[in-house]
C-alpha positions as a printed Julia matrix, in Angstrom:
161×3 Matrix{Float64}:
 -196.25   -87.22  -100.77
 -193.64   -87.09   -98.12
 -189.91   -87.24   -96.82
 -191.08   -87.65   -93.34
 -189.56   -90.64   -91.3
 -186.66   -91.12   -93.87
 -183.05   -90.47   -93.56
 -181.59   -87.79   -96.09
 -177.82   -87.58   -96.1
 -175.75   -85.22   -98.26
 -172.55   -83.68   -98.72
 -171.63   -79.94   -99.13
 -168.41   -78.24  -100.07
 -167.86   -74.7   -100.73
 -164.87   -72.18  -101.89
 -164.61   -68.6   -100.93
 -162.53   -66.06  -103.28
 -159.43   -64.54  -101.69
 -160.17   -61.22  -103.78
 -163.63   -61.25  -102.37
 -163.96   -63.28   -99.08
 -167.69   -62.86   -98.64
 -168.41   -64.19  -101.92
 -168.16   -67.94  -102.77
 -169.61   -70.96  -104.49
 -170.58   -74.13  -102.93
 -172.05   -77.43  -104.29
 -174.52   -79.91  -102.81
 -175.39   -83.45  -103.31
 -178.13   -85.34  -101.3
 -180.26   -88.02  -101.2
 -183.48   -89.07   -99.77
 -185.85   -92.03   -99.71
 -189.62   -91.54  -100.34
 -192.52   -92.93   -98.55
 -195.98   -93.35   -99.42
 -195.56   -94.01  -103.41
 -197.73   -96.45  -104.72
 -199.81   -97.31  -108.15
 -202.76   -98.87  -107.31
 -202.11  -101.45  -104.56
 -198.41  -101.61  -105.73
 -196.06   -99.69  -103.27
 -193.15   -98.42  -104.83
 -189.29   -98.41  -103.33
 -188.59   -94.53  -104.4
 -185.97   -91.91  -103.76
 -185.17   -88.57  -104.66
 -181.3    -87.59  -105.35
 -180.39   -83.73  -105.69
 -177.22   -81.82  -106.84
 -176.88   -78.11  -107.08
 -174.54   -75.18  -107.52
 -174.94   -72.14  -105.35
 -173.65   -68.51  -105.07
 -172.93   -67.61  -101.47
 -172.8    -63.93  -100.01
 -171.64   -63.84   -96.45
 -171.43   -61.22   -93.81
 -167.62   -60.8    -92.77
 -166.29   -60.61   -89.25
 -164.9    -63.14   -86.57
 -168.11   -63.6    -84.87
 -171.43   -65.39   -86.27
 -171.53   -64.85   -90.12
 -174.92   -64.71   -91.67
 -175.3    -65.61   -95.55
 -177.71   -65.89   -98.2
 -177.52   -68.33  -101.08
 -179.17   -68.81  -104.41
 -178.67   -71.28  -107.18
 -179.62   -74.07  -109.53
 -180.06   -77.83  -109.48
 -181.09   -81.09  -110.81
 -183.71   -83.26  -109.0
 -183.82   -86.81  -110.16
 -186.86   -89.06  -108.93
 -186.55   -92.76  -108.98
 -189.43   -95.16  -108.7
 -188.78   -98.7   -108.02
 -185.28   -97.96  -107.28
 -184.48  -101.54  -105.91
 -185.84  -103.01  -108.96
 -183.66  -100.81  -111.49
 -186.79   -98.58  -111.89
 -187.79   -95.61  -114.15
 -186.17   -92.03  -113.32
 -187.62   -88.3   -113.93
 -185.32   -85.48  -113.71
 -185.96   -82.02  -113.41
 -184.27   -78.54  -113.26
 -185.09   -76.38  -110.3
 -183.85   -73.42  -108.24
 -182.9    -73.03  -104.85
 -182.65   -69.78  -102.38
 -182.06   -69.72   -98.58
 -180.39   -67.99   -95.47
 -178.19   -68.99   -92.73
 -175.65   -68.45   -90.03
 -172.25   -69.59   -89.38
 -171.0    -69.72   -85.68
 -166.94   -70.1    -85.53
 -166.25   -72.44   -82.34
 -162.53   -72.69   -82.71
 -159.89   -70.87   -84.74
 -156.43   -71.12   -85.26
 -153.62   -70.11   -88.03
 -154.45   -73.72   -89.86
 -158.37   -72.94   -90.08
 -161.65   -72.85   -88.22
 -164.55   -75.22   -87.16
 -167.74   -74.22   -86.14
 -171.59   -75.07   -86.45
 -173.74   -73.85   -89.27
 -177.87   -73.48   -89.81
 -179.46   -72.82   -92.88
 -182.74   -72.9    -94.39
 -183.66   -73.25   -98.04
 -186.6    -73.71  -100.41
 -185.85   -76.07  -103.22
 -188.25   -75.11  -106.07
 -189.1    -77.04  -109.3
 -192.06   -77.14  -111.82
 -193.67   -80.95  -111.93
 -195.43   -80.6   -115.48
 -197.45   -83.71  -115.97
 -197.04   -83.6   -119.69
 -196.11   -85.94  -122.6
 -192.42   -85.99  -121.09
 -193.35   -87.45  -117.67
 -194.47   -91.44  -117.61
 -197.91   -92.0   -116.67
 -196.55   -94.3   -113.5
 -194.75   -90.91  -112.15
 -198.45   -88.91  -112.64
 -200.25   -91.43  -110.85
 -197.71   -92.04  -108.11
 -197.58   -88.09  -107.8
 -201.48   -87.86  -107.97
 -201.06   -85.61  -110.83
 -203.86   -85.19  -113.55
 -202.63   -85.63  -117.09
 -201.47   -82.36  -118.81
 -201.28   -80.35  -115.2
 -198.65   -78.25  -114.1
 -197.67   -77.88  -110.3
 -194.76   -76.67  -108.44
 -192.66   -78.77  -105.39
 -191.23   -76.8   -102.66
 -188.84   -78.78  -100.51
 -188.01   -76.73   -97.55
 -184.76   -78.16   -96.16
 -183.47   -77.25   -92.87
 -179.66   -78.14   -91.94
 -177.83   -78.07   -88.68
 -174.05   -79.12   -89.44
 -170.47   -78.82   -88.24
 -168.4    -76.81   -90.74
 -164.65   -76.98   -91.23
 -162.67   -74.18   -93.27
 -158.95   -74.43   -93.99
């Protein structure tokens, strides 16, 4: 199944501690329509919603800041989204690395560009907790276990105040 040819949108916010300015927390919320889902000959309007909380550790200094992050989050899959549909929610982990490059700094704050890459990993067990329509749409055999690795790259502006 694919996230290709779909617009993923999201928001991210973070806080770095005064006593340890290289350690912080951040939260992310994003949503993406999914393509290629069907049961038999019926195509489904589907989407994935993702929310997580991460610990971030970054280098210090006035120039580029490299960082690593690890956290946990929930992914909710919704099949038949426009008709009300059915949902399936899974707990997963994510980890990644990135760099922030400041572009402008003044006493009130700074802004710049950031790039990161993360792996959002979750188990997708096709057991009795998963409705049969999800198993069929995801092409999972009954009582099977599999992992989903969603590699996410981000290029964005950041604002710090």
